[in-house]
Short mmCIF file of C-alpha atoms in Angstrom, two decimals:
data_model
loop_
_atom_site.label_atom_id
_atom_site.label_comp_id
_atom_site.label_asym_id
_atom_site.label_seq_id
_atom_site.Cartn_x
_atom_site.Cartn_y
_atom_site.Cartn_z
CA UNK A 1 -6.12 -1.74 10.55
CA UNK A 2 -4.92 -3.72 13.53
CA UNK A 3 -3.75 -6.68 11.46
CA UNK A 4 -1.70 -4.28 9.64
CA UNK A 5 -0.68 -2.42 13.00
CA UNK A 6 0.66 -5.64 14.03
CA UNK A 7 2.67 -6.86 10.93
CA UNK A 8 4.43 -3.50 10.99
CA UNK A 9 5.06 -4.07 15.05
CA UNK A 10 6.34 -7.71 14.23
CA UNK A 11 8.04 -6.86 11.42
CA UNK A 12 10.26 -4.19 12.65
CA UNK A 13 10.65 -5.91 15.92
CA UNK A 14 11.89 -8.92 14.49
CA UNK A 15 14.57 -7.02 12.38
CA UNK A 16 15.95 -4.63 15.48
CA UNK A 17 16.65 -7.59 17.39
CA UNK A 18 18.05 -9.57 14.27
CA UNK A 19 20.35 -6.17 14.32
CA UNK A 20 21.04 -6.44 18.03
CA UNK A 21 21.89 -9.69 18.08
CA UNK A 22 23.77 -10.30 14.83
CA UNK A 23 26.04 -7.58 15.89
CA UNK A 24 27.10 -9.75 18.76
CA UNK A 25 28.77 -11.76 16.04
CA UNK A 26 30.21 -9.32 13.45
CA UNK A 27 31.15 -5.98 12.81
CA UNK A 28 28.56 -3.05 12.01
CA UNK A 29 29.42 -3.53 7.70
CA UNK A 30 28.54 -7.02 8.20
CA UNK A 31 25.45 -6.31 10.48
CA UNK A 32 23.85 -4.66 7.69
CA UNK A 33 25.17 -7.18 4.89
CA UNK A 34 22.77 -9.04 7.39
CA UNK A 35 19.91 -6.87 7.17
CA UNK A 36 20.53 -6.97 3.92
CA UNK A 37 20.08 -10.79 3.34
CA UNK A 38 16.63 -11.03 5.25
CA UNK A 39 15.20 -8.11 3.68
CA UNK A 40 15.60 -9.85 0.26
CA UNK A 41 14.06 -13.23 1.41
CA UNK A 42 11.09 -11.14 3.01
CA UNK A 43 10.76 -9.73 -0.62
CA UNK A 44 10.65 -13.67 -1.90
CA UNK A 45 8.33 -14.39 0.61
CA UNK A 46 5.88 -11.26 -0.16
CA UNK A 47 5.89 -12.98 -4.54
CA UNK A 48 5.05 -16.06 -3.34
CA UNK A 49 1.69 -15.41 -1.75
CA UNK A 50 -0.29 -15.03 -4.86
CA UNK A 51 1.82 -18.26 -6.22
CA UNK A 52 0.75 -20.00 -3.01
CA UNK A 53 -2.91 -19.16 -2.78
CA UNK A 54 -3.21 -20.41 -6.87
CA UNK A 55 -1.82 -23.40 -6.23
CA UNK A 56 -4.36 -23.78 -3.06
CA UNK A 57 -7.15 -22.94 -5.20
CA UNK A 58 -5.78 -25.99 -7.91
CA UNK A 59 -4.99 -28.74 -5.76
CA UNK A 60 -8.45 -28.99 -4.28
CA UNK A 61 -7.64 -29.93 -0.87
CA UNK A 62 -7.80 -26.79 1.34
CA UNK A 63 -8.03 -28.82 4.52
CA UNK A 64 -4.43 -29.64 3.67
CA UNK A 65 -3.02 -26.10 3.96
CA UNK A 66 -5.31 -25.02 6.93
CA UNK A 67 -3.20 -28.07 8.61
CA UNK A 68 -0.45 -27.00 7.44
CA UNK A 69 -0.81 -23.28 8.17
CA UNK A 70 -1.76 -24.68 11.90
CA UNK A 71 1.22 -26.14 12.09
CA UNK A 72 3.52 -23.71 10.93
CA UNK A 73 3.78 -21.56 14.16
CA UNK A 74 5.72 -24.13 15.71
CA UNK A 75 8.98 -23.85 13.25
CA UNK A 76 8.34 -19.81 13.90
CA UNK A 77 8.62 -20.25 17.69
CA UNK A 78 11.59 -22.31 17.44
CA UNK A 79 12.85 -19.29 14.42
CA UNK A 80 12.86 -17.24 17.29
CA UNK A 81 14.04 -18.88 19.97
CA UNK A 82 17.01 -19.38 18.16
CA UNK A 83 17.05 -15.78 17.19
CA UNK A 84 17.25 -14.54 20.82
CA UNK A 85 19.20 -17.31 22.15
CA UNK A 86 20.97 -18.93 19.48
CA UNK A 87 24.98 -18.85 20.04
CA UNK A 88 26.76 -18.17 16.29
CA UNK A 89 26.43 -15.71 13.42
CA UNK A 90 25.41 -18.11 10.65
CA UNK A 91 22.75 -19.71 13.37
CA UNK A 92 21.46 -15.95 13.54
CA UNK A 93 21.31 -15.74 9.78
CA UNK A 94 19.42 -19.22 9.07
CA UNK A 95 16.52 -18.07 11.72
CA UNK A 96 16.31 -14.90 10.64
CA UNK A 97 16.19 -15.72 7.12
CA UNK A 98 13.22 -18.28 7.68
CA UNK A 99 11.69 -16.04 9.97
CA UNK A 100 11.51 -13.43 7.66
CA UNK A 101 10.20 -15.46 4.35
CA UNK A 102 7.58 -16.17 6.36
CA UNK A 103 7.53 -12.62 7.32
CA UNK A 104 7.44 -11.70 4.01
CA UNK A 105 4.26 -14.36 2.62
CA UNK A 106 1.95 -12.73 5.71
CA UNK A 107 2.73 -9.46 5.06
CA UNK A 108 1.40 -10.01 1.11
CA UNK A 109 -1.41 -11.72 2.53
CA UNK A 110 -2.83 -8.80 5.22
CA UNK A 111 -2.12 -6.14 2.78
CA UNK A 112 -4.47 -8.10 0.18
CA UNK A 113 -6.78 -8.25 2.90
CA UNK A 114 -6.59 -5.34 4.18
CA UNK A 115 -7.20 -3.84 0.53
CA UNK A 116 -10.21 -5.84 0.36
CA UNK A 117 -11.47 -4.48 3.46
CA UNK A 118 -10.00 -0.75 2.46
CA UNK A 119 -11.70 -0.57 -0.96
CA UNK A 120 -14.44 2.51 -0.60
CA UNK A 121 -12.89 4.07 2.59
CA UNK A 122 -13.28 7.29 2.00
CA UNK A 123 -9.69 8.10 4.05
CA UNK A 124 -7.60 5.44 2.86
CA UNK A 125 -4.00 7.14 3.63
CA UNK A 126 -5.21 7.76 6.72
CA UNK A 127 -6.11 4.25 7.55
CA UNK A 128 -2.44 3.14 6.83
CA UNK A 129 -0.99 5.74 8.45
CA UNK A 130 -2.71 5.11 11.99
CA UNK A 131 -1.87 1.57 11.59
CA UNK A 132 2.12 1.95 10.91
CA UNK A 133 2.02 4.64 13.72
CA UNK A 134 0.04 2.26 16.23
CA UNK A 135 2.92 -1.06 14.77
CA UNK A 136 5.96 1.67 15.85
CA UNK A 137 3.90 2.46 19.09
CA UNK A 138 4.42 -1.13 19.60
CA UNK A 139 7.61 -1.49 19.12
CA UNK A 140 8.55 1.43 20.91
CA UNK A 141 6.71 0.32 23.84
CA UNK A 142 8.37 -3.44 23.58
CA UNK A 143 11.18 -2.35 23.26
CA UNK A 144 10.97 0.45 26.70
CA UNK A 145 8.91 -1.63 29.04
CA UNK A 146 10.05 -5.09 28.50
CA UNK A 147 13.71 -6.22 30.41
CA UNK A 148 15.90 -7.88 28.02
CA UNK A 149 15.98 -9.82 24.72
CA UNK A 150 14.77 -12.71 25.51
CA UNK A 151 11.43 -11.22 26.84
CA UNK A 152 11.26 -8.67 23.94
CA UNK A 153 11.85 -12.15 21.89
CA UNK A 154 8.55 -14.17 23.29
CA UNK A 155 6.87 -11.22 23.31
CA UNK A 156 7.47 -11.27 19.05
CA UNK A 157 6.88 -14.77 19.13
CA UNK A 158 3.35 -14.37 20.38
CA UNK A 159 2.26 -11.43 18.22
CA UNK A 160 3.13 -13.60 15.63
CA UNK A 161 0.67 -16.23 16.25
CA UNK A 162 -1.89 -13.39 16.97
CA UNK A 163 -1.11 -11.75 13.43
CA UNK A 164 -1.46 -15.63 11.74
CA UNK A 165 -5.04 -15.53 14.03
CA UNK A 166 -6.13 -12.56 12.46
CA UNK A 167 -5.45 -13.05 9.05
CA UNK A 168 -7.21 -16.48 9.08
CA UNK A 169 -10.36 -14.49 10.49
CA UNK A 170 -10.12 -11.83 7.96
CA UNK A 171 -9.83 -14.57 5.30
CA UNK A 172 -13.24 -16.04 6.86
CA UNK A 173 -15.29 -13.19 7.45
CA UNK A 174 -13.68 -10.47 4.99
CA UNK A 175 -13.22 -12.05 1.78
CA UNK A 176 -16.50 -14.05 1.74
CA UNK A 177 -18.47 -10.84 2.01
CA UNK A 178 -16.69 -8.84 -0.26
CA UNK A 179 -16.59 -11.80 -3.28
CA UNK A 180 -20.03 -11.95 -2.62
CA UNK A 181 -20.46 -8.12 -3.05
CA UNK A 182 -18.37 -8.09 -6.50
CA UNK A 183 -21.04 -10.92 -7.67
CA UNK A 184 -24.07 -8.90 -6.89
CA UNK A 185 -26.72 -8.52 -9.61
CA UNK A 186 -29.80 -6.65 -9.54
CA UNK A 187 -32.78 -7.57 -7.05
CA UNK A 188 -29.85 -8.38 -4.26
CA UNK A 189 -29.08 -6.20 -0.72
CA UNK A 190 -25.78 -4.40 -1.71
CA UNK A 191 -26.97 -0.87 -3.08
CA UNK A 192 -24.74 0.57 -6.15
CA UNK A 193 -24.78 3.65 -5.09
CA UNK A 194 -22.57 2.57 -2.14
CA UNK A 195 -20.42 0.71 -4.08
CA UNK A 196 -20.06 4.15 -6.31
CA UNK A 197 -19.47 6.65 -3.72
CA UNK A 198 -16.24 3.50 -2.90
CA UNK A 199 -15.13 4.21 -6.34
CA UNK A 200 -15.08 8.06 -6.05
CA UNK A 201 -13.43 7.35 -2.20
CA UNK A 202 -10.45 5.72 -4.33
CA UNK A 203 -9.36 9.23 -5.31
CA UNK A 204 -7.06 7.83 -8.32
CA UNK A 205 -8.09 6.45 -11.78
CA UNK A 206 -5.40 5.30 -13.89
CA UNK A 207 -5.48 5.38 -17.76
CA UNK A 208 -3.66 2.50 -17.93
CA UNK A 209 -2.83 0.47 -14.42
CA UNK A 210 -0.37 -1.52 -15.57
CA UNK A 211 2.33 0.90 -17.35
CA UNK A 212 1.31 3.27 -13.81
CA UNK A 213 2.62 0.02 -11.67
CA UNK A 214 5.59 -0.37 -13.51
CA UNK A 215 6.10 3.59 -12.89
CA UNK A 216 5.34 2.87 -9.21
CA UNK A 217 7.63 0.21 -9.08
CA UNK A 218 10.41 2.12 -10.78
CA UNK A 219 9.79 5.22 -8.80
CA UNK A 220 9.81 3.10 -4.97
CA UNK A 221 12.90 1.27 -6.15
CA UNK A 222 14.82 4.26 -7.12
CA UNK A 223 13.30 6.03 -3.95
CA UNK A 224 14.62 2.72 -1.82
CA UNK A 225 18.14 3.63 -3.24
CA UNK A 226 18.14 7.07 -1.21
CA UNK A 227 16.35 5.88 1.87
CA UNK A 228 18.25 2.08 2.02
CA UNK A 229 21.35 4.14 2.30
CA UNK A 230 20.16 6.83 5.29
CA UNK A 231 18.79 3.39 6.79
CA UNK A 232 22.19 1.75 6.92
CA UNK A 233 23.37 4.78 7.81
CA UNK A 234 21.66 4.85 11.11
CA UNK A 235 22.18 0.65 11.33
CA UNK A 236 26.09 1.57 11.25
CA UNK A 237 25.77 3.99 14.06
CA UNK A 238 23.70 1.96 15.95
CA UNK A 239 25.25 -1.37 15.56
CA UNK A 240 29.36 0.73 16.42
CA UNK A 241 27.02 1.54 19.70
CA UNK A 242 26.96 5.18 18.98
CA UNK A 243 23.67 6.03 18.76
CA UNK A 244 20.44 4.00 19.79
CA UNK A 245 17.77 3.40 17.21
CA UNK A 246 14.97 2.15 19.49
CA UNK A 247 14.68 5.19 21.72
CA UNK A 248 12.85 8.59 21.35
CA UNK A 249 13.72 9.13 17.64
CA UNK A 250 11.89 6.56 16.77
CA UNK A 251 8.23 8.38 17.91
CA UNK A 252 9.54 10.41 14.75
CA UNK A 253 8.60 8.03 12.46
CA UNK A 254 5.18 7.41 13.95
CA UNK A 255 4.38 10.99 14.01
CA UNK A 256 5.26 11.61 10.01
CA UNK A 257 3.30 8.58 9.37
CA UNK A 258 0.54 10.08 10.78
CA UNK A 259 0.88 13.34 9.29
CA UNK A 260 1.77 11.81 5.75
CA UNK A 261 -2.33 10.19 6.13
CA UNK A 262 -3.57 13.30 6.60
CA UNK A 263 -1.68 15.48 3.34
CA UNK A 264 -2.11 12.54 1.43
CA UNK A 265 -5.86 12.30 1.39
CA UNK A 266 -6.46 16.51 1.27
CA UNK A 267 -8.34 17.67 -1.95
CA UNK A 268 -9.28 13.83 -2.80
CA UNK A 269 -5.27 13.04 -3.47
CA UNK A 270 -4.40 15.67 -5.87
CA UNK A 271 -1.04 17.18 -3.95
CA UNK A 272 0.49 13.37 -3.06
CA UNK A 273 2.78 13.95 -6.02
CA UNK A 274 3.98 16.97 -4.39
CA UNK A 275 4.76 15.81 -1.02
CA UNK A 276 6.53 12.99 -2.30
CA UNK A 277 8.65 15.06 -4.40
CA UNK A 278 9.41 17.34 -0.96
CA UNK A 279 10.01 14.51 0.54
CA UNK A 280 12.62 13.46 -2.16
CA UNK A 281 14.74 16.98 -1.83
CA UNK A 282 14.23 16.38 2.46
CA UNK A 283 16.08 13.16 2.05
CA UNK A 284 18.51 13.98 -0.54
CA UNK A 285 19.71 16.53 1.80
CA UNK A 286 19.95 14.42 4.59
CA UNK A 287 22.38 11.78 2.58
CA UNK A 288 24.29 15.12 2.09
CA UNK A 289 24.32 16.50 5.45
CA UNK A 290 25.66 13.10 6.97
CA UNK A 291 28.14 12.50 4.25
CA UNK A 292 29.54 16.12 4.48
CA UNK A 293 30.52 15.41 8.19
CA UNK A 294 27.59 16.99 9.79
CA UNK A 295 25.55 16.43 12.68
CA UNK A 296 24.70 12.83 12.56
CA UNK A 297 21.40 13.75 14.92
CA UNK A 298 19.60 16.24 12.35
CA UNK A 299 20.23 14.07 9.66
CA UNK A 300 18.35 10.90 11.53
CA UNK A 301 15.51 13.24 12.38
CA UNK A 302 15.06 13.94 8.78
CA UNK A 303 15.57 10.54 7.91
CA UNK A 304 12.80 9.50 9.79
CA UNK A 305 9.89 12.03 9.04
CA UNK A 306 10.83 11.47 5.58
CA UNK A 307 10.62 7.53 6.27
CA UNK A 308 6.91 7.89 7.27
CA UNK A 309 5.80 9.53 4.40
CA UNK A 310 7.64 6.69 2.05
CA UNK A 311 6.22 3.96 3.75
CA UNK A 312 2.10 5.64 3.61
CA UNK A 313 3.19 6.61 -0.22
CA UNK A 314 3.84 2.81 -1.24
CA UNK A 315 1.65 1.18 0.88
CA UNK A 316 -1.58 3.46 0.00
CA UNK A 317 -0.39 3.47 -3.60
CA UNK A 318 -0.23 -0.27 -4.46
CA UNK A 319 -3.12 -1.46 -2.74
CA UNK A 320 -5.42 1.23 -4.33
CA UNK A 321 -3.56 -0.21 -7.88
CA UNK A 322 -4.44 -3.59 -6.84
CA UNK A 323 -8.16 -3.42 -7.66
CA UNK A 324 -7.33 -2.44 -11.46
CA UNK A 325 -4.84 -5.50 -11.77
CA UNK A 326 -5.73 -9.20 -12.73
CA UNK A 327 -4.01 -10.55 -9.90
CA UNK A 328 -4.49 -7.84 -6.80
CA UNK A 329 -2.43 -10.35 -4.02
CA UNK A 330 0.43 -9.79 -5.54
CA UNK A 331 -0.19 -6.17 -6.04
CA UNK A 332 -1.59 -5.40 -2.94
CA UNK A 333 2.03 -5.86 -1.12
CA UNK A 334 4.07 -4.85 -4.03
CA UNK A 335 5.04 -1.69 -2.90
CA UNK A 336 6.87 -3.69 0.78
CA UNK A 337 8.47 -6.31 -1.51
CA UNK A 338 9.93 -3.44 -3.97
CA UNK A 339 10.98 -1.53 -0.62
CA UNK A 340 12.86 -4.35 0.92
CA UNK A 341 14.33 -5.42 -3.20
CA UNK A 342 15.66 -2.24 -3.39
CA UNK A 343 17.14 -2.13 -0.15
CA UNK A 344 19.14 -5.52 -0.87
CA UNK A 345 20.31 -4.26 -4.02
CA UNK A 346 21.72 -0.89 -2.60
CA UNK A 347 22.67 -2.40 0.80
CA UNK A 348 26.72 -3.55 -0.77
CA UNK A 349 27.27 -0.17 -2.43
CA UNK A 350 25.61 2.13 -0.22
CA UNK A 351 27.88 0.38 2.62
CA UNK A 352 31.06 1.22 0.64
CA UNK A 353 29.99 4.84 -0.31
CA UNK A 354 29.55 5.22 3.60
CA UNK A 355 32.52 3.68 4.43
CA UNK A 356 34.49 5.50 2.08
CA UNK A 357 36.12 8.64 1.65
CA UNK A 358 34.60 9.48 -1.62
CA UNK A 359 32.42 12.04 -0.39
CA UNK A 360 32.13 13.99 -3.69
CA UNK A 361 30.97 10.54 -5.85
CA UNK A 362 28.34 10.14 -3.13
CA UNK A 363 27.07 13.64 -2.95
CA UNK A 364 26.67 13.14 -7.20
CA UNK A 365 25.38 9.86 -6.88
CA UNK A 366 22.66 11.13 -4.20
CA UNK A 367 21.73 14.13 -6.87
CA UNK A 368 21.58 11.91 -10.07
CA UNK A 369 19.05 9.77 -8.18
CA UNK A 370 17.01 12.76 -7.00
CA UNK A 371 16.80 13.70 -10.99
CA UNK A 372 15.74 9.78 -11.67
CA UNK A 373 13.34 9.89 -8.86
CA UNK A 374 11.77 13.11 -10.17
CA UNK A 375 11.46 12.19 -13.77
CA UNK A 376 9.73 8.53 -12.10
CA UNK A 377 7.11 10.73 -10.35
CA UNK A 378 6.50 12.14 -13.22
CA UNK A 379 5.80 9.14 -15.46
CA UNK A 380 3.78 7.45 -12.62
CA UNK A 381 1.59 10.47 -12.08
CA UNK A 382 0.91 11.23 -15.85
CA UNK A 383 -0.51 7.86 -15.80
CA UNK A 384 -3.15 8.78 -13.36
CA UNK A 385 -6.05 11.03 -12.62
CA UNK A 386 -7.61 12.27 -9.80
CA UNK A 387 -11.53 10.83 -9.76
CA UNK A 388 -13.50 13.50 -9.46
CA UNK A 389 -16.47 13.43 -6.36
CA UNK A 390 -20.06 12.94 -7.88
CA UNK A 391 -20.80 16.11 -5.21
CA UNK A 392 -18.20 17.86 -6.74
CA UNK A 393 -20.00 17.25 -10.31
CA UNK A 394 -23.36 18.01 -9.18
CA UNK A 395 -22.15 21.41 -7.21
CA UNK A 396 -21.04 22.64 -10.48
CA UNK A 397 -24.10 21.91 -12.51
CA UNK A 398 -26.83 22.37 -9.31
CA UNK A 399 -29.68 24.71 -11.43
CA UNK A 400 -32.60 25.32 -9.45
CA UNK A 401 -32.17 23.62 -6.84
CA UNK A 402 -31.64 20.34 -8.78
CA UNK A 403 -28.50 18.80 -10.56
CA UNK A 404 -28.23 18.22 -14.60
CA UNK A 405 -28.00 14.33 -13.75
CA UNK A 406 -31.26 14.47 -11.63
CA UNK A 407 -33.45 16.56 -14.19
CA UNK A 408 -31.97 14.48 -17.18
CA UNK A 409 -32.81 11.30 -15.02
CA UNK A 410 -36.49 12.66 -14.46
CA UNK A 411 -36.52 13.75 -18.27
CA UNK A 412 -35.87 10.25 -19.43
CA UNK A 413 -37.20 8.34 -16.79
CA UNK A 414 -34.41 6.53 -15.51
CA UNK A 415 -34.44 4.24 -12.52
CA UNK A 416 -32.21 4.74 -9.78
CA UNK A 417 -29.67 1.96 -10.62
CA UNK A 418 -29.45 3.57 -14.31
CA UNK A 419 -28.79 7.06 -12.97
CA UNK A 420 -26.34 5.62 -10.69
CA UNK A 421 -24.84 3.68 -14.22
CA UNK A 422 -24.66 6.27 -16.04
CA UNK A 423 -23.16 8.72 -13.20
CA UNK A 424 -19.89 6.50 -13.09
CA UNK A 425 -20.08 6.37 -16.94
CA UNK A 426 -19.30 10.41 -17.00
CA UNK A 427 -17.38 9.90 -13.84
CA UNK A 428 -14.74 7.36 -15.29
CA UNK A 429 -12.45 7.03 -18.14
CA UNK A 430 -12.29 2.97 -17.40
CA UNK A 431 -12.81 0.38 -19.80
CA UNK A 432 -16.33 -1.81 -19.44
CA UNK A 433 -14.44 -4.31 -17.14
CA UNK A 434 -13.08 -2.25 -14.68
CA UNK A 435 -16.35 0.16 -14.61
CA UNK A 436 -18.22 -3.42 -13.95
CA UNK A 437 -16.22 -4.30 -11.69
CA UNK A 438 -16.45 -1.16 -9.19
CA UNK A 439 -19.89 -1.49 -9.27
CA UNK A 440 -19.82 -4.76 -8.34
CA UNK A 441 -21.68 -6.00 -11.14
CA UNK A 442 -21.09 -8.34 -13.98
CA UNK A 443 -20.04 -7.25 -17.31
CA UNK A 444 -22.82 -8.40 -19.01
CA UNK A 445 -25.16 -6.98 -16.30
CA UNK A 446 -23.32 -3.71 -17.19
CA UNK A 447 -24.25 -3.88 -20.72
CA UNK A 448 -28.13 -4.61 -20.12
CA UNK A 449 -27.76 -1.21 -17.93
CA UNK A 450 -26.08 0.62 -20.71
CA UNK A 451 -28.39 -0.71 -23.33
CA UNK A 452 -31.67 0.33 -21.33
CA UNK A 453 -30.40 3.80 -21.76
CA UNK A 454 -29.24 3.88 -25.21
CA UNK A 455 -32.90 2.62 -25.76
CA UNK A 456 -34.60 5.39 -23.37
CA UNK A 457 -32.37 8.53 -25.02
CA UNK A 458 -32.22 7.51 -28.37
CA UNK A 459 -28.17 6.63 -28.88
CA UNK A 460 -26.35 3.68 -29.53
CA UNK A 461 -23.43 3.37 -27.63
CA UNK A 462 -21.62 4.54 -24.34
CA UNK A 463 -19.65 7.28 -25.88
CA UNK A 464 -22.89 8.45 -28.01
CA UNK A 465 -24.67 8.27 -24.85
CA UNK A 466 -21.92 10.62 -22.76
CA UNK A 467 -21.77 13.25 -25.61
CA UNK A 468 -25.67 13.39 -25.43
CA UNK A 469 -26.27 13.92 -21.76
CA UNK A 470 -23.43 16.80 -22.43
CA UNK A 471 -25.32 18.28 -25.47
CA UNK A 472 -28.94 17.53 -23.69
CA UNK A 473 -31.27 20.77 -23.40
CA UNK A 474 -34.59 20.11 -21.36
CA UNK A 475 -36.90 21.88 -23.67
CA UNK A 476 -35.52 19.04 -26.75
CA UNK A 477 -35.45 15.65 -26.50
#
């Protein structure tokens, strides 16, 4: 959580005073052309982690890149010193354009390892959400306490070389443990049953992960266009000097952060779809409030609480799809990288559309992509299930003071580790793979489980075996 915290605090700090200082040098259009730029090499530099790390793992020579990782914070130092001192727009641009594709690569690589760490928290929303309130904290509090740019600049600058010190101990202590835990095999210390009860914490199943990322992809990129254009809304205020972004309103966003953790993980999941899609009509009517000539103020606040809940939405949603894919690094930070896409591809129009005085084709535009987004929610959803809790199973079937699953397990004399099998097994609609791979068990491993209790009930597969614990009366065997 606080590597996270402070990627989000870096992150955002680095691009308010990119604003602040590239509107020195340009008017507020070009100020978030700007914005626009470095958000789309942060986006290059979140794909190429997973590239990165598989050409580490070929060349053989790890020492190499630890060296060169050391190394690295110097060229980031001087990225920012030349941020908050450097004298020229196209200076500006070049460091904050490196800055940010480096930005970008450890952002991908704390959300991977952060989902590693994640995987069986039982409040997973919740854990992102305190950790992009406590990054805003941060930045609200750097930005309030500390006297000028320059400070505000080092300040960066350091947390920077804490963030690269933290993701270099997660990668030592984190990932070791949990590769070992995924290669467990009977006889071993990691209990099953507590790598179960991380599968039902996961809340979501999908029926098939990788047509439910490209729904999540479609659905953050078309939810991007709506809140890219409220965001260079307020970037266009604030860089014209009529309104200041790193004040109060800001605590805003922290607070609906928080909040969006907390609905999110209610009832194991099951209403997220239906925030989200509240949270779709909140923000459509703020693009229409501001573009009808309303109160620019009520319009921000709106942005903002609506901001919070995008940001938990994405974030919790593609590192929980991460464990189903092949390659979770470059899921894990997917849903950032789509963000900050989207936000370069609407940055040029939704600049002209505010410029303009088109008000009606914005006010359409702004209502077509509330149907698109809807209909995206849709797909991604229909692609998913909520996992239902083991408790919740047993509550239903509890008969005299004992579940189904324990009786049939005493009935058949099943060991602990196959009652714990077979649990998942009428828990889960994954295939063997995936089901192996939550358990933290090989495949074949998963077999020999599946096997011994074909043998001990008398069926001969896993779907025989499911229809026959359903079917199952004590008195017959």
């Amino acid at each position: 959580m606080l590597s996270l915290a402070v990627f989000y605090f870096v992150f955002l700090g680095t691009e308010y005073l990119f604003d602040n200082r590239v509107a020195l040098y340009t008017d507020p259009t070009g100020v978030v052309l700007a914005q626009s730029y470095i958000l789309g090499v942060s986006a290059l530099g979140f794909l190429a982690y997973s590239l990165i790390e598989k050409w580490k793992s070929k060349s053989g020579n790890p020492t190499a890149f630890k060296a060169a990782g050391f190394f690295l914070s110097v060229p980031v130092i001087a990225g920012y010193i030349l941020l908050f001192a450097g004298d020229g727009y196209r200076v500006l641009l070049g460091s904050g354009c490196f800055l940010f594709l480096i930005l970008g690569y450890l952002g991908s690589r704390i959300h991977y390892l952060a989902a590693q760490l994640l995987r069986g928290s039982r409040h997973p929303a919740k854990t992102v959400s305190v950790a992009y309130a406590v990054g805003l904290l941060f930045q609200f509090l750097n930005h309030n306490l500390l006297w000028g740019e320059t400070v505000e600049g080092i300040f960066l600058a350091v947390s920077f070389v804490v963030l690269w010190v933290l993701t270099v101990g997660m990668e030592q202590s984190a990932l070791p443990g949990y590769h070992r835990r995924q290669k467990a095999e009977d006889g071993e210390t990691v209990s099953v049953k507590n790598a179960q009860e991380g599968v039902a914490a996961e809340r979501i199943s999908w029926k098939n992960p990788r047509l439910a990322g490209v729904a999540l992809l479609v659905t953050v990129v078309l939810m991007t266009c709506i809140f890219a254009t409220l965001d260079n809304a307020v970037t266009l205020a604030h860089a014209a000097g009529t309104m200041d972004i790193g004040q109060w309103p800001r605590l805003f966003l922290a607070l609906s952060g928080l909040l969006a953790g907390v609905l999110f993980d209610l009832n194991n999941g099951r209403y997220r779809g239906l925030i989200m899609y509240a949270v779709t009509i909140l923000s459509t009517i703020c693009v229409l409030i501001i573009e009808s000539g309303g109160s620019f103020l009520p319009g921000l606040l709106i942005f903002y609480v609506s901001a919070g809940f995008f940001v938990v939405f994405f974030t919790n949603g593609f590192i929980q799809l991460s464990y189903r894919m092949q390659d979770g690094r470059i899921w894990a930070g997917m849903g950032r990288a789509a963000n900050n896409l989207g936000a370069v591809i609407t940055g040029v129009a939704s600049v002209s559309l505010l410029n303009g005085e088109n008000h009606i084709l914005t006010a359409v535009l702004a209502l077509v992509l509330f149907v698109l987004i809807s209909v995206a929610l849709l797909w991604y959803y229909s692609c998913t299930q909520i996992v239902k809790a083991p408790e919740a199973m047993e509550s239903r079937e509890m008969s005299a003071g004992q579940s189904r699953l324990e009786r049939f397990a005493k009935y058949f004399n099943l060991t602990e580790r196959e009652q714990e099998v077979l649990q998942l097994l009428l828990l889960s609609d994954d295939g063997m793979q995936e089901i192996a791979d939550s358990l933290f068990v090989s495949r074949a491993m998963l077999y020999r489980h599946i096997a011994a209790l074909n043998e001990k009930t008398g069926t001969r597969s896993r779907i025989g075996l499911i229809q026959f614990y359903y079917n199952w009366e004590e008195d017959k065997k």
